[in-house]
Tab-separated table of C-alpha atoms in Angstrom:
chain	number	residue	atom	x	y	z
A	1	GLY	CA	378.825	-47.499	62.566
A	2	GLN	CA	381.344	-44.859	61.869
A	3	GLN	CA	382.073	-42.153	64.745
A	4	LEU	CA	383.740	-38.964	65.049
A	5	ASN	CA	384.863	-38.297	68.128
A	6	GLN	CA	386.237	-34.543	68.911
A	7	SER	CA	388.451	-32.997	71.119
A	8	PRO	CA	388.762	-31.018	73.242
A	9	GLN	CA	384.843	-30.725	74.002
A	10	SER	CA	385.285	-27.294	75.398
A	11	MET	CA	388.084	-24.799	74.994
A	12	PHE	CA	388.787	-21.371	77.014
A	13	ILE	CA	390.924	-19.224	75.703
A	14	GLN	CA	392.407	-15.922	76.297
A	15	GLU	CA	392.140	-13.260	72.847
A	16	GLY	CA	394.934	-13.446	70.553
A	17	GLU	CA	395.646	-16.944	71.321
A	18	ASP	CA	396.202	-19.752	68.765
A	19	VAL	CA	393.612	-22.665	69.024
A	20	SER	CA	394.347	-26.262	67.907
A	21	MET	CA	391.549	-28.671	68.029
A	22	ASN	CA	390.837	-32.355	66.046
A	23	CYS	CA	388.853	-35.027	65.002
A	24	THR	CA	389.551	-39.056	64.788
A	25	SER	CA	387.620	-41.880	63.720
A	26	SER	CA	388.535	-45.646	63.928
A	27	SER	CA	387.508	-46.060	60.141
A	28	ILE	CA	388.526	-44.374	57.082
A	29	PHE	CA	387.155	-41.115	55.726
A	30	ASN	CA	387.580	-39.708	52.198
A	31	THR	CA	386.400	-36.131	53.056
A	32	TRP	CA	386.573	-34.065	55.860
A	33	LEU	CA	384.326	-31.195	56.559
A	34	TRP	CA	384.577	-28.472	59.281
A	35	TYR	CA	381.573	-26.341	60.491
A	36	LYS	CA	381.202	-23.386	62.838
A	37	GLN	CA	378.067	-22.623	64.504
A	38	ASP	CA	377.174	-19.338	66.133
A	39	PRO	CA	374.903	-19.318	69.119
A	40	GLY	CA	371.176	-19.472	67.764
A	41	GLU	CA	372.266	-19.980	64.319
A	42	GLY	CA	373.064	-22.837	61.347
A	43	PRO	CA	376.545	-24.026	60.808
A	44	VAL	CA	378.579	-22.288	58.126
A	45	LEU	CA	380.907	-24.246	56.624
A	46	LEU	CA	384.393	-23.461	56.788
A	47	ILE	CA	386.757	-25.853	55.103
A	48	ALA	CA	386.211	-28.770	53.102
A	49	LEU	CA	389.423	-31.468	52.782
A	50	TYR	CA	389.445	-34.321	50.013
A	51	LYS	CA	392.716	-35.594	49.776
A	52	ALA	CA	394.923	-37.309	52.605
A	53	GLY	CA	397.909	-34.769	53.801
A	54	GLU	CA	395.818	-31.745	52.376
A	55	LEU	CA	396.484	-28.578	53.959
A	56	THR	CA	393.822	-25.933	53.497
A	57	SER	CA	393.796	-22.449	54.724
A	58	ASN	CA	390.652	-19.906	55.317
A	59	GLY	CA	392.058	-16.628	56.378
A	60	ARG	CA	393.423	-17.386	60.206
A	61	LEU	CA	391.931	-20.873	59.970
A	62	THR	CA	393.789	-23.829	58.762
A	63	ALA	CA	392.619	-27.423	58.391
A	64	GLN	CA	394.706	-30.870	57.402
A	65	PHE	CA	393.170	-34.244	56.291
A	66	GLY	CA	395.557	-36.573	58.232
A	67	ILE	CA	397.765	-38.968	56.194
A	68	THR	CA	396.025	-42.279	57.827
A	69	ARG	CA	392.497	-40.749	56.455
A	70	LYS	CA	391.527	-41.237	60.349
A	71	ASP	CA	392.055	-37.858	61.599
A	72	SER	CA	391.513	-34.107	60.952
A	73	PHE	CA	392.995	-30.902	62.398
A	74	LEU	CA	391.471	-27.445	62.971
A	75	ASN	CA	393.836	-24.074	63.957
A	76	ILE	CA	392.356	-20.901	64.289
A	77	SER	CA	395.583	-18.384	64.653
A	78	ALA	CA	395.410	-15.271	66.880
A	79	SER	CA	391.652	-15.632	67.824
A	80	ILE	CA	389.111	-13.052	68.101
A	81	PRO	CA	385.868	-12.597	70.042
A	82	SER	CA	383.510	-13.687	66.837
A	83	ASP	CA	385.523	-17.068	66.758
A	84	VAL	CA	383.604	-17.821	69.583
A	85	GLY	CA	381.146	-20.841	68.718
A	86	ILE	CA	381.046	-24.650	68.249
A	87	TYR	CA	383.291	-26.206	65.772
A	88	PHE	CA	381.928	-29.510	64.011
A	89	CYS	CA	383.896	-31.838	62.085
A	90	ALA	CA	381.702	-33.997	59.504
A	91	GLY	CA	382.262	-36.209	56.901
A	92	PRO	CA	380.350	-38.913	54.893
A	93	PRO	CA	381.094	-42.212	56.172
A	94	LEU	CA	382.778	-44.736	53.971
A	95	ASN	CA	380.670	-46.371	51.253
A	96	ARG	CA	377.796	-44.084	51.962
A	97	ASP	CA	377.727	-40.759	50.003
A	98	ASP	CA	373.905	-39.773	50.956
A	99	LYS	CA	374.586	-38.654	53.999
A	100	ILE	CA	377.334	-37.430	56.521
A	101	ILE	CA	377.840	-37.837	60.158
A	102	PHE	CA	379.098	-35.096	62.932
A	103	GLY	CA	380.978	-35.054	65.583
A	104	LYS	CA	379.535	-33.816	68.970
A	105	GLY	CA	381.770	-30.434	68.438
A	106	THR	CA	384.156	-28.342	70.532
A	107	ARG	CA	382.979	-25.184	72.108
A	108	LEU	CA	385.345	-22.649	72.213
A	109	HIS	CA	385.130	-19.518	74.437
A	110	ILE	CA	387.185	-16.415	74.832
A	111	LEU	CA	387.981	-15.082	77.956
A	112	PRO	CA	387.538	-10.968	78.281
B	1	ASP	CA	370.784	-14.466	46.388
B	2	GLY	CA	371.075	-18.296	46.892
B	3	GLY	CA	370.643	-19.881	49.731
B	4	ILE	CA	368.520	-22.179	52.417
B	5	THR	CA	365.718	-20.406	54.305
B	6	GLN	CA	363.577	-21.913	57.232
B	7	SER	CA	360.683	-20.321	58.758
B	8	PRO	CA	359.710	-18.842	61.100
B	9	LYS	CA	362.707	-18.633	63.523
B	10	TYR	CA	360.942	-19.351	66.474
B	11	LEU	CA	357.897	-21.351	67.015
B	12	PHE	CA	355.804	-21.929	69.789
B	13	ARG	CA	352.997	-24.455	69.964
B	14	LYS	CA	350.867	-26.550	72.640
B	15	GLU	CA	351.412	-30.026	73.564
B	16	GLY	CA	349.515	-32.284	71.671
B	17	GLN	CA	349.536	-30.321	68.311
B	18	ASN	CA	351.159	-31.232	65.385
B	19	VAL	CA	353.460	-28.594	63.690
B	20	THR	CA	354.952	-28.019	60.344
B	21	LEU	CA	358.639	-26.497	59.795
B	22	SER	CA	359.193	-25.053	56.307
B	23	CYS	CA	362.655	-25.480	54.486
B	24	GLU	CA	363.019	-23.942	51.036
B	25	GLN	CA	366.584	-23.907	48.976
B	26	ASN	CA	367.200	-22.153	45.585
B	27	LEU	CA	370.654	-23.852	45.070
B	28	ASN	CA	369.266	-26.580	42.751
B	29	HIS	CA	370.445	-29.236	45.375
B	30	ASP	CA	369.015	-32.755	44.992
B	31	ALA	CA	369.423	-33.705	48.427
B	32	MET	CA	367.492	-32.102	51.529
B	33	TYR	CA	368.065	-33.018	55.105
B	34	TRP	CA	366.447	-32.548	58.735
B	35	TYR	CA	368.632	-32.346	62.064
B	36	ARG	CA	367.804	-32.117	65.409
B	37	GLN	CA	369.861	-30.457	67.999
B	38	ASP	CA	369.571	-30.196	71.798
B	39	PRO	CA	371.084	-27.535	74.176
B	40	GLY	CA	374.977	-28.535	74.122
B	41	GLN	CA	374.572	-31.451	71.727
B	42	GLY	CA	375.752	-32.191	68.302
B	43	LEU	CA	373.557	-32.775	65.301
B	44	ARG	CA	371.225	-35.927	64.746
B	45	LEU	CA	369.900	-36.730	61.667
B	46	ILE	CA	365.664	-36.909	61.602
B	47	TYR	CA	365.076	-37.568	57.756
B	48	TYR	CA	367.013	-37.101	54.567
B	49	SER	CA	365.888	-36.857	50.896
B	50	GLN	CA	368.194	-37.726	47.552
B	51	ILE	CA	365.301	-36.913	45.302
B	52	VAL	CA	361.779	-35.777	44.921
B	53	ASN	CA	359.242	-38.052	46.057
B	54	ASP	CA	361.806	-40.304	47.801
B	55	PHE	CA	362.857	-39.646	51.651
B	56	GLN	CA	364.787	-42.055	54.047
B	57	LYS	CA	364.629	-42.287	58.072
B	58	GLY	CA	367.809	-40.790	59.698
B	59	ASP	CA	368.750	-41.694	63.012
B	60	ILE	CA	365.621	-40.532	65.439
B	61	ALA	CA	362.818	-40.639	62.917
B	62	GLU	CA	360.339	-41.476	65.217
B	63	GLY	CA	357.272	-38.893	65.773
B	64	TYR	CA	358.387	-36.947	62.798
B	65	SER	CA	357.326	-37.108	59.411
B	66	VAL	CA	358.537	-35.173	55.940
B	67	SER	CA	357.322	-34.658	52.202
B	68	ARG	CA	359.458	-34.141	49.108
B	69	GLU	CA	356.978	-32.944	46.364
B	70	LYS	CA	359.195	-30.341	45.026
B	71	LYS	CA	363.095	-30.301	44.551
B	72	GLU	CA	363.237	-26.735	46.561
B	73	SER	CA	361.255	-27.606	49.498
B	74	PHE	CA	361.484	-30.388	52.438
B	75	PRO	CA	358.869	-29.650	55.085
B	76	LEU	CA	359.247	-31.541	58.388
B	77	THR	CA	356.143	-31.813	60.714
B	78	VAL	CA	356.759	-32.754	64.091
B	79	THR	CA	353.690	-35.055	65.219
B	80	SER	CA	351.898	-35.168	68.827
B	81	ALA	CA	353.883	-38.486	69.049
B	82	GLN	CA	357.310	-37.023	69.283
B	83	LYS	CA	357.947	-37.290	73.226
B	84	ASN	CA	360.071	-34.395	73.584
B	85	PRO	CA	359.590	-32.035	70.801
B	86	THR	CA	361.348	-28.931	72.150
B	87	ALA	CA	364.420	-28.382	70.285
B	88	PHE	CA	366.805	-26.663	67.555
B	89	TYR	CA	365.739	-28.114	63.992
B	90	LEU	CA	367.914	-27.422	61.128
B	91	CYS	CA	367.589	-27.950	57.840
B	92	ALA	CA	370.421	-28.765	55.168
B	93	SER	CA	370.764	-29.481	51.276
B	94	SER	CA	373.420	-30.669	49.157
B	95	PHE	CA	374.313	-31.963	45.791
B	96	ARG	CA	373.247	-35.632	45.142
B	97	ARG	CA	376.371	-38.008	46.391
B	98	LYS	CA	378.774	-35.211	47.187
B	99	GLY	CA	379.329	-34.707	51.230
B	100	THR	CA	379.302	-30.910	51.659
B	101	GLN	CA	375.939	-30.194	53.336
B	102	TYR	CA	375.115	-26.478	53.624
B	103	PHE	CA	372.542	-25.302	56.326
B	104	GLY	CA	369.529	-22.831	57.081
B	105	PRO	CA	369.507	-20.613	59.663
B	106	GLY	CA	367.154	-23.219	62.065
B	107	THR	CA	363.992	-22.980	63.338
B	108	ARG	CA	363.718	-22.926	67.510
B	109	LEU	CA	360.419	-24.760	68.420
B	110	THR	CA	359.055	-24.988	71.884
B	111	VAL	CA	356.180	-27.060	72.857
B	112	LEU	CA	354.557	-25.301	76.166
């Protein structure tokens, strides 16, 4: 079945640095979703992308829907301590609109 | 205030006991989902329901059961047949045939 591969698995950065992570698939997605999960909480939707090439921002976060429709990128500018958490990409499999699949997540750590 | 509620936040049970986790939403969403998350892992789909009185097995349904008698509610029962029930359980909901899911705060189940 379709899978989403996220990289990197984890990141250790200094406060103030920019962050970039991506999500790839061997098959096409028509929607890309980016979620953030704080420790012990449920994931929160950050950005939803619906069109190939689309670039959408939400504050310091920017996400892009890849032109090939097989990848998506999430960038965080000027990281702050509350950015710590797990970032998941997700999307509905092709020809399935009754569920979505998730990547395994990128865990972001910010060094003091 | 619209949202998804899960209760309780923390739940402890003895081995061999069934336990039911609550999930309620007032977003008027048609579809509801249950996921399991283990430490350092992604989300795995247990069961989902697109409409009242109908539900489908996800990827790891064995040892779990659900019901969908009301649009707003989708309780999950973790039965004694589930071999490794200790985990973080997340409920989500969405409009039918729309990919974007919204999550509750989660219930951490510990079986002693």
